[in-house]
């Protein structure tokens, strides 16, 4: 088990290395970043200075080395006061004028406001995390519940009604349902629902400087983000439940004299959940993607919002940092999901 | 207290299907006395399982429903209850408590996500008002009783960590947990090896005496019935065609179907040219049953080959050059790997095996599950990677052939697999399925020529030309296996490996397929390697026989010699475990 986690982590790091290479390659295809940083003021001396600072005057493999050195938690830097300030590292070993150090991955600074990219991401993460997790919670609870109801009423009216609704749910992208939900509940019916069309999850209220969490601004975006997962989870729970209920061990459970509900919930559901959990975790990833649109539509200042803004401004370090961060989340979630399998299904073995 | 325990009268269980109403159980009446074992025997679809599920009221509804009759249960206190009139909640008090059930598939009958202990404890606490600790103690005692090794370990083990026989013991422990009055066992040993089957049968007989219960034992194999039952009920197409005590059924069967079932089991002590089948005793014409008046013995002796004749045949075979020579074949699978993926330990599925196969011969390959016989068969065709050794076919080493040569070889050497249900593509008509290998190998120029050939093949395996455009699900298990045989014949092979090709079939259907294989061998000069866990089937089919155990050859020689005079303890154990269904043995057991 431990060896399995270790192995998966090593693979994870390799995947991230690949992602980093890809990001680097893609952004090298763009026009000169130094010029973009400068915006409208073509001043040769300044551009050269920026080039030098960002190592843009060096050959491409050196640039890659600098980039990887920056994002790696263990790296080598020139041991200067400047660098100490910029990278916030802890020195492990002195190597002449250089030092082997350990640090948080350094993603550079925004070209727009010179803010650290890590800081920008950190500020945005809570919004996206709350949005994604609540969307998946809503989707799981509603999805599994209606999935079971549909399975127990197979081919009857209730089953047909639930199934046809899910088809509707699957067919619309989140940016569409987002706009519709916002329009209906946040505008037309706003007087009754008390919800607003748009609004960030964290707001300064009144005269206070503190950001406070606004639960009412969460409802619509989370719902919009959750609609497709709900539909998928309903269908999956239904078919998985039907499959499990036709298994031999369900007959054994009934032959023991267990009541119908004990059979369904104890012996059935536990087995039916395996593929559902896979899907739910798989959708976590898709929800991150969906939140890019939803955050823009509902004006939530999360990771998606910041990335889209950065894209508009060609703010390269922010975009590269955000992509790398999302990739890290994907890899981590996937390892976590593989471990959950073992808890749900004792037949899964973690032979390395 | 009356001696009667269960009285089933005029039971009718019907299923609504797309093809119309199926009377799965049609006016069935039988009774079960205290401390009695009643065997219900019949082929698949005869209604024997539906009868038992009706008693448990576990018929899936829809589509099934008990539409008539009564099932009277006689309680210890003298009360009589008609189970068909009980509500679902009342019925639950009987299930698992008064009447419990063991199912056919131990592999799938236990819930994979709960420990074995938990599943037995659940049954105990459901019907008895005991503490958790007491239930655990009872479970351990039960595991001890069903002779499971290390009960404490099994208590915490998940089903997939146990062998098939051990799982069936857990099922029996669960069924016995509340000392039921009736134990219904639905083909409890069909999925198990003969050696395991023998121990399970003994265990059931012992436990029955210990807790003073009655058993309804359902099976398609009369041999098993002979070992365990007091009385026998023979079912055919939803009806009881014959019932009586076990001795008279075996010594003097009346109904032609019973005779057919008795005669179609391959005998160990004599050699037959072909097996009698049910259709030798009765056939249906225009809905009328026509009976052939003949006793089982008359039918068997009609097909008998003398020892001398067979010896002569063997000598003829051995005079030829071998068609296939296997030398020191080893197939190992990695079982343990270190962190960097390097194999540290191996499962030696086939370890240093050598034998010859002569043209026109059938070589039998027999052993318990996991002995390596299937891997051996696959290694010969490179379907499993051999590690070292030689497989020389017509002078060429198969293991060293190039891709093109291998394709050429696959025309000549075919394999027929175990499961006729999963080895046919459900979305391909059987005509196309048979035609496919011809298209791949470019046999014949046009599809219309190939179609003619398919029709010819269908007729060879006793199917009809109009079956060409049907899909696999429209056929029964036996018919599907015939289709698989036809498909393997499509390329005019010389050599066929039959890997447990009849193991998934009922005995009566098995006899038909075995006869077909023999007939084809004579007609087309085929050479077979016949792999099976069933020694009596292998003995019937093969000229010479190889007994395998844990990857190595235990014994090899003429099939008759091995069966009549086994040399190793392993072979002796295999042979003694086979339920032979001999009248003399029943006589001894029942003290008639």
Coordinates of N, CA, C and O in Angstrom, one line a residue, chain A residues 42-141:
Chain A
X42 N 7.6 51.5 -26.4 CA 8.7 50.8 -27.0 C 10.0 51.5 -26.6 O 10.4 52.4 -27.3
X43 N 10.6 51.1 -25.5 CA 11.9 51.8 -25.1 C 12.9 50.7 -25.1 O 12.9 49.8 -24.2
X44 N 13.9 50.7 -26.0 CA 14.8 49.6 -26.3 C 15.6 49.3 -25.0 O 15.7 48.1 -24.6
X45 N 16.0 50.3 -24.3 CA 16.8 50.0 -23.1 C 16.0 49.2 -22.1 O 16.5 48.2 -21.5
X46 N 14.8 49.7 -21.8 CA 14.0 49.0 -20.8 C 13.7 47.5 -21.3 O 13.8 46.6 -20.4
X47 N 13.4 47.4 -22.6 CA 13.1 46.0 -23.0 C 14.3 45.1 -22.8 O 14.2 44.0 -22.3
X48 N 15.5 45.6 -23.1 CA 16.7 44.8 -22.9 C 16.8 44.5 -21.4 O 17.2 43.4 -21.1
X49 N 16.6 45.4 -20.6 CA 16.7 45.2 -19.1 C 15.8 44.1 -18.7 O 16.1 43.1 -18.0
X50 N 14.5 44.1 -19.2 CA 13.5 43.1 -18.9 C 14.0 41.7 -19.4 O 13.9 40.7 -18.7
X51 N 14.5 41.8 -20.7 CA 15.0 40.5 -21.3 C 16.0 39.9 -20.4 O 16.0 38.7 -20.1
X52 N 16.9 40.7 -19.9 CA 18.0 40.2 -19.1 C 17.4 39.6 -17.8 O 17.8 38.5 -17.4
X53 N 16.5 40.4 -17.1 CA 15.9 39.9 -15.9 C 15.2 38.6 -16.0 O 15.3 37.7 -15.1
X54 N 14.5 38.5 -17.2 CA 13.8 37.2 -17.4 C 14.6 36.2 -18.1 O 14.0 35.2 -18.6
X55 N 15.8 36.4 -18.3 CA 16.7 35.5 -19.0 C 16.3 35.2 -20.4 O 16.6 34.2 -21.0
X56 N 15.6 36.2 -21.0 CA 15.1 36.0 -22.4 C 16.3 36.1 -23.4 O 16.1 35.7 -24.6
X57 N 17.4 36.6 -23.0 CA 18.5 36.8 -23.9 C 19.4 35.5 -24.0 O 20.3 35.4 -24.8
X58 N 19.0 34.5 -23.2 CA 19.8 33.3 -23.2 C 19.2 32.2 -24.1 O 18.0 32.3 -24.5
X59 N 20.0 31.2 -24.4 CA 19.4 30.1 -25.3 C 18.2 29.4 -24.7 O 18.1 29.4 -23.4
X60 N 17.4 28.8 -25.5 CA 16.1 28.3 -25.0 C 16.3 27.2 -24.0 O 15.5 27.2 -23.0
X61 N 17.3 26.4 -24.1 CA 17.5 25.3 -23.1 C 17.8 25.9 -21.8 O 17.4 25.4 -20.7
X62 N 18.5 27.0 -21.8 CA 18.8 27.6 -20.5 C 17.6 28.2 -19.9 O 17.3 28.2 -18.7
X63 N 16.7 28.8 -20.8 CA 15.4 29.3 -20.3 C 14.6 28.3 -19.6 O 14.0 28.5 -18.6
X64 N 14.6 27.1 -20.3 CA 13.8 26.0 -19.7 C 14.4 25.6 -18.4 O 13.7 25.4 -17.4
X65 N 15.8 25.5 -18.3 CA 16.4 25.2 -17.0 C 16.0 26.1 -15.9 O 15.7 25.7 -14.8
X66 N 16.0 27.4 -16.3 CA 15.6 28.4 -15.3 C 14.2 28.2 -14.8 O 13.9 28.3 -13.6
X67 N 13.3 27.9 -15.8 CA 11.9 27.8 -15.5 C 11.7 26.6 -14.5 O 11.0 26.7 -13.5
X68 N 12.3 25.4 -14.9 CA 12.1 24.2 -14.1 C 12.8 24.5 -12.7 O 12.2 24.0 -11.7
X69 N 13.9 25.2 -12.7 CA 14.5 25.5 -11.4 C 13.6 26.3 -10.5 O 13.5 26.1 -9.3
X70 N 12.9 27.2 -11.2 CA 12.0 28.1 -10.4 C 10.8 27.3 -9.8 O 10.5 27.5 -8.7
X71 N 10.2 26.4 -10.6 CA 9.0 25.7 -10.1 C 9.4 24.5 -9.2 O 8.5 24.0 -8.5
X72 N 10.6 24.1 -9.3 CA 10.9 22.9 -8.5 C 11.1 23.3 -7.0 O 11.6 24.3 -6.7
X73 N 10.5 22.5 -6.1 CA 10.6 22.8 -4.6 C 12.1 22.7 -4.1 O 12.4 23.4 -3.2
X74 N 12.9 21.8 -4.8 CA 14.3 21.8 -4.4 C 15.1 22.3 -5.6 O 14.9 21.9 -6.7
X75 N 15.9 23.4 -5.4 CA 16.5 24.0 -6.5 C 17.8 24.7 -6.1 O 18.2 24.7 -4.9
X76 N 18.5 25.2 -7.1 CA 19.7 25.9 -6.9 C 19.6 27.4 -7.3 O 19.1 27.7 -8.4
X77 N 19.9 28.3 -6.4 CA 19.9 29.7 -6.7 C 21.1 30.4 -6.2 O 21.8 29.9 -5.3
X78 N 21.4 31.5 -6.8 CA 22.5 32.4 -6.4 C 22.1 32.9 -5.0 O 21.0 33.4 -4.8
X79 N 23.0 32.7 -4.0 CA 22.6 33.1 -2.7 C 22.8 34.5 -2.4 O 23.8 35.0 -1.8
X80 N 21.8 35.3 -2.9 CA 21.9 36.8 -2.6 C 20.7 37.2 -1.8 O 19.7 36.5 -1.7
X81 N 20.8 38.4 -1.2 CA 19.7 38.9 -0.4 C 18.5 39.1 -1.3 O 17.4 38.8 -0.9
X82 N 18.7 39.5 -2.5 CA 17.6 39.8 -3.5 C 16.8 38.5 -3.7 O 15.6 38.4 -3.6
X83 N 17.6 37.4 -4.0 CA 17.0 36.1 -4.3 C 16.3 35.6 -3.0 O 15.2 35.0 -3.1
X84 N 17.0 35.8 -1.9 CA 16.4 35.3 -0.6 C 15.0 36.0 -0.5 O 14.0 35.3 -0.1
X85 N 14.9 37.2 -0.8 CA 13.6 37.9 -0.6 C 12.6 37.4 -1.7 O 11.5 37.1 -1.3
X86 N 13.1 37.3 -2.9 CA 12.2 36.9 -4.0 C 11.6 35.5 -3.9 O 10.5 35.2 -4.0
X87 N 12.5 34.5 -3.6 CA 12.1 33.1 -3.6 C 11.7 32.6 -2.2 O 11.1 31.6 -2.1
X88 N 12.0 33.4 -1.2 CA 11.7 33.0 0.2 C 12.1 31.6 0.5 O 11.3 30.8 0.9
X89 N 13.3 31.3 0.3 CA 13.8 29.9 0.4 C 14.5 29.6 1.8 O 14.8 30.6 2.5
X90 N 14.6 28.4 2.1 CA 15.4 27.9 3.2 C 16.7 27.2 2.7 O 16.5 26.3 1.8
X91 N 17.8 27.7 3.1 CA 19.0 27.2 2.5 C 19.3 25.8 3.1 O 19.2 25.5 4.3
X92 N 19.7 24.8 2.2 CA 20.0 23.5 2.7 C 21.5 23.3 2.7 O 22.1 22.7 3.6
X93 N 22.2 23.8 1.6 CA 23.6 23.5 1.4 C 24.2 24.7 0.6 O 23.6 25.1 -0.4
X94 N 25.3 25.2 1.1 CA 26.0 26.2 0.3 C 26.9 25.6 -0.8 O 27.5 24.6 -0.5
X95 N 26.8 26.1 -2.0 CA 27.7 25.6 -3.1 C 28.4 26.8 -3.6 O 28.1 27.4 -4.7
X96 N 29.4 27.3 -2.9 CA 30.1 28.5 -3.3 C 29.2 29.7 -3.2 O 28.6 29.9 -2.2
X97 N 29.1 30.4 -4.4 CA 28.1 31.6 -4.3 C 26.7 31.2 -4.5 O 25.8 31.9 -4.2
X98 N 26.5 29.9 -4.9 CA 25.1 29.4 -5.0 C 24.7 28.6 -3.8 O 25.6 28.4 -2.9
X99 N 23.4 28.2 -3.8 CA 23.0 27.4 -2.6 C 21.9 26.5 -3.1 O 21.1 26.8 -3.9
X100 N 21.9 25.3 -2.5 CA 20.9 24.3 -2.7 C 19.8 24.7 -1.7 O 20.1 24.7 -0.5
X101 N 18.6 24.9 -2.2 CA 17.6 25.4 -1.3 C 16.3 24.6 -1.4 O 16.1 23.8 -2.4
X102 N 15.4 24.8 -0.4 CA 14.1 24.2 -0.5 C 13.1 25.4 -0.3 O 13.3 26.3 0.5
X103 N 12.1 25.3 -1.2 CA 11.2 26.5 -1.2 C 9.8 26.1 -1.7 O 9.6 24.9 -2.2
X104 N 8.8 26.9 -1.6 CA 7.5 26.7 -2.3 C 7.8 27.0 -3.8 O 8.6 27.9 -4.1
X105 N 7.2 26.3 -4.7 CA 7.4 26.5 -6.1 C 7.2 28.0 -6.4 O 6.2 28.6 -6.0
X106 N 8.2 28.6 -7.2 CA 8.1 30.0 -7.5 C 7.5 30.2 -8.9 O 8.1 29.6 -9.9
X107 N 6.4 30.9 -9.0 CA 5.7 31.0 -10.3 C 5.9 32.3 -10.9 O 5.3 32.7 -11.9
X108 N 6.8 33.2 -10.4 CA 7.0 34.5 -11.0 C 6.0 35.5 -10.5 O 5.2 35.3 -9.5
X109 N 6.0 36.7 -11.1 CA 5.1 37.7 -10.7 C 4.2 38.1 -11.9 O 4.6 38.0 -13.1
X110 N 3.0 38.6 -11.6 CA 2.1 39.1 -12.7 C 2.7 40.2 -13.4 O 3.4 41.1 -12.8
X111 N 2.6 40.2 -14.7 CA 3.1 41.3 -15.5 C 2.3 42.6 -15.4 O 2.7 43.7 -15.7
X112 N 1.0 42.4 -14.9 CA 0.1 43.5 -14.8 C 0.4 44.3 -13.5 O 0.5 45.5 -13.6
X113 N 0.5 43.6 -12.4 CA 0.5 44.4 -11.1 C 1.7 44.0 -10.2 O 1.8 44.3 -9.1
X114 N 2.6 43.2 -10.8 CA 3.8 42.7 -10.1 C 3.5 41.9 -8.8 O 4.3 41.7 -8.0
X115 N 2.3 41.5 -8.7 CA 1.9 40.6 -7.6 C 2.5 39.2 -7.8 O 2.5 38.8 -8.9
X116 N 2.8 38.5 -6.7 CA 3.3 37.2 -6.9 C 2.1 36.3 -7.4 O 1.0 36.4 -6.9
X117 N 2.5 35.4 -8.4 CA 1.4 34.6 -8.9 C 0.9 33.6 -7.9 O -0.3 33.4 -7.8
X118 N 1.8 33.1 -7.0 CA 1.3 32.2 -6.0 C 0.2 32.9 -5.1 O -0.8 32.3 -4.7
X119 N 0.5 34.2 -4.8 CA -0.5 34.9 -4.0 C -1.8 35.1 -4.7 O -2.9 34.9 -4.1
X120 N -1.8 35.4 -6.0 CA -3.0 35.5 -6.8 C -3.8 34.2 -6.8 O -5.0 34.2 -6.5
X121 N -3.1 33.1 -7.0 CA -3.8 31.8 -7.0 C -4.3 31.5 -5.6 O -5.5 31.1 -5.5
X122 N -3.6 31.7 -4.6 CA -4.0 31.4 -3.2 C -5.3 32.2 -2.9 O -6.2 31.7 -2.2
X123 N -5.3 33.5 -3.3 CA -6.5 34.3 -3.0 C -7.7 33.7 -3.8 O -8.9 33.9 -3.3
X124 N -7.5 33.2 -5.0 CA -8.6 32.7 -5.8 C -9.1 31.3 -5.4 O -10.3 31.0 -5.6
X125 N -8.2 30.5 -4.8 CA -8.6 29.1 -4.6 C -9.8 28.9 -3.7 O -10.7 28.1 -4.1
X126 N -10.0 29.6 -2.6 CA -11.1 29.4 -1.7 C -12.5 29.5 -2.5 O -13.3 28.6 -2.4
X127 N -12.6 30.5 -3.3 CA -13.8 30.7 -4.1 C -14.1 29.5 -5.0 O -15.2 28.9 -4.9
X128 N -13.1 29.1 -5.8 CA -13.3 28.0 -6.7 C -13.5 26.7 -5.9 O -14.4 25.9 -6.3
X129 N -12.8 26.5 -4.8 CA -12.9 25.2 -4.1 C -14.3 25.1 -3.5 O -15.0 24.1 -3.6
X130 N -14.8 26.2 -2.9 CA -16.1 26.2 -2.3 C -17.2 25.9 -3.4 O -18.1 25.1 -3.2
X131 N -17.0 26.6 -4.5 CA -17.9 26.4 -5.6 C -17.9 25.0 -6.1 O -19.0 24.4 -6.2
X132 N -16.8 24.5 -6.4 CA -16.7 23.1 -6.9 C -17.2 22.1 -6.0 O -18.0 21.2 -6.3
X133 N -16.8 22.2 -4.7 CA -17.2 21.2 -3.7 C -18.7 21.2 -3.5 O -19.4 20.2 -3.5
X134 N -19.3 22.5 -3.4 CA -20.7 22.5 -3.2 C -21.4 22.0 -4.4 O -22.5 21.3 -4.3
X135 N -20.9 22.3 -5.6 CA -21.6 21.7 -6.8 C -21.6 20.2 -6.8 O -22.6 19.6 -7.0
X136 N -20.5 19.6 -6.4 CA -20.4 18.2 -6.4 C -21.2 17.6 -5.3 O -21.8 16.5 -5.4
X137 N -21.3 18.3 -4.1 CA -22.1 17.8 -3.0 C -23.6 17.7 -3.5 O -24.2 16.7 -3.3
X138 N -24.0 18.9 -4.0 CA -25.4 18.9 -4.5 C -25.6 17.8 -5.5 O -26.6 17.0 -5.4
X139 N -24.7 17.7 -6.5 CA -24.8 16.7 -7.5 C -24.9 15.2 -7.0 O -25.7 14.4 -7.3
X140 N -24.0 14.9 -6.0 CA -23.9 13.6 -5.4 C -25.2 13.2 -4.7 O -25.8 12.2 -4.9
X141 N -25.6 14.2 -3.8 CA -26.8 13.9 -3.0 C -28.0 13.7 -3.9 O -28.7 12.6 -3.8

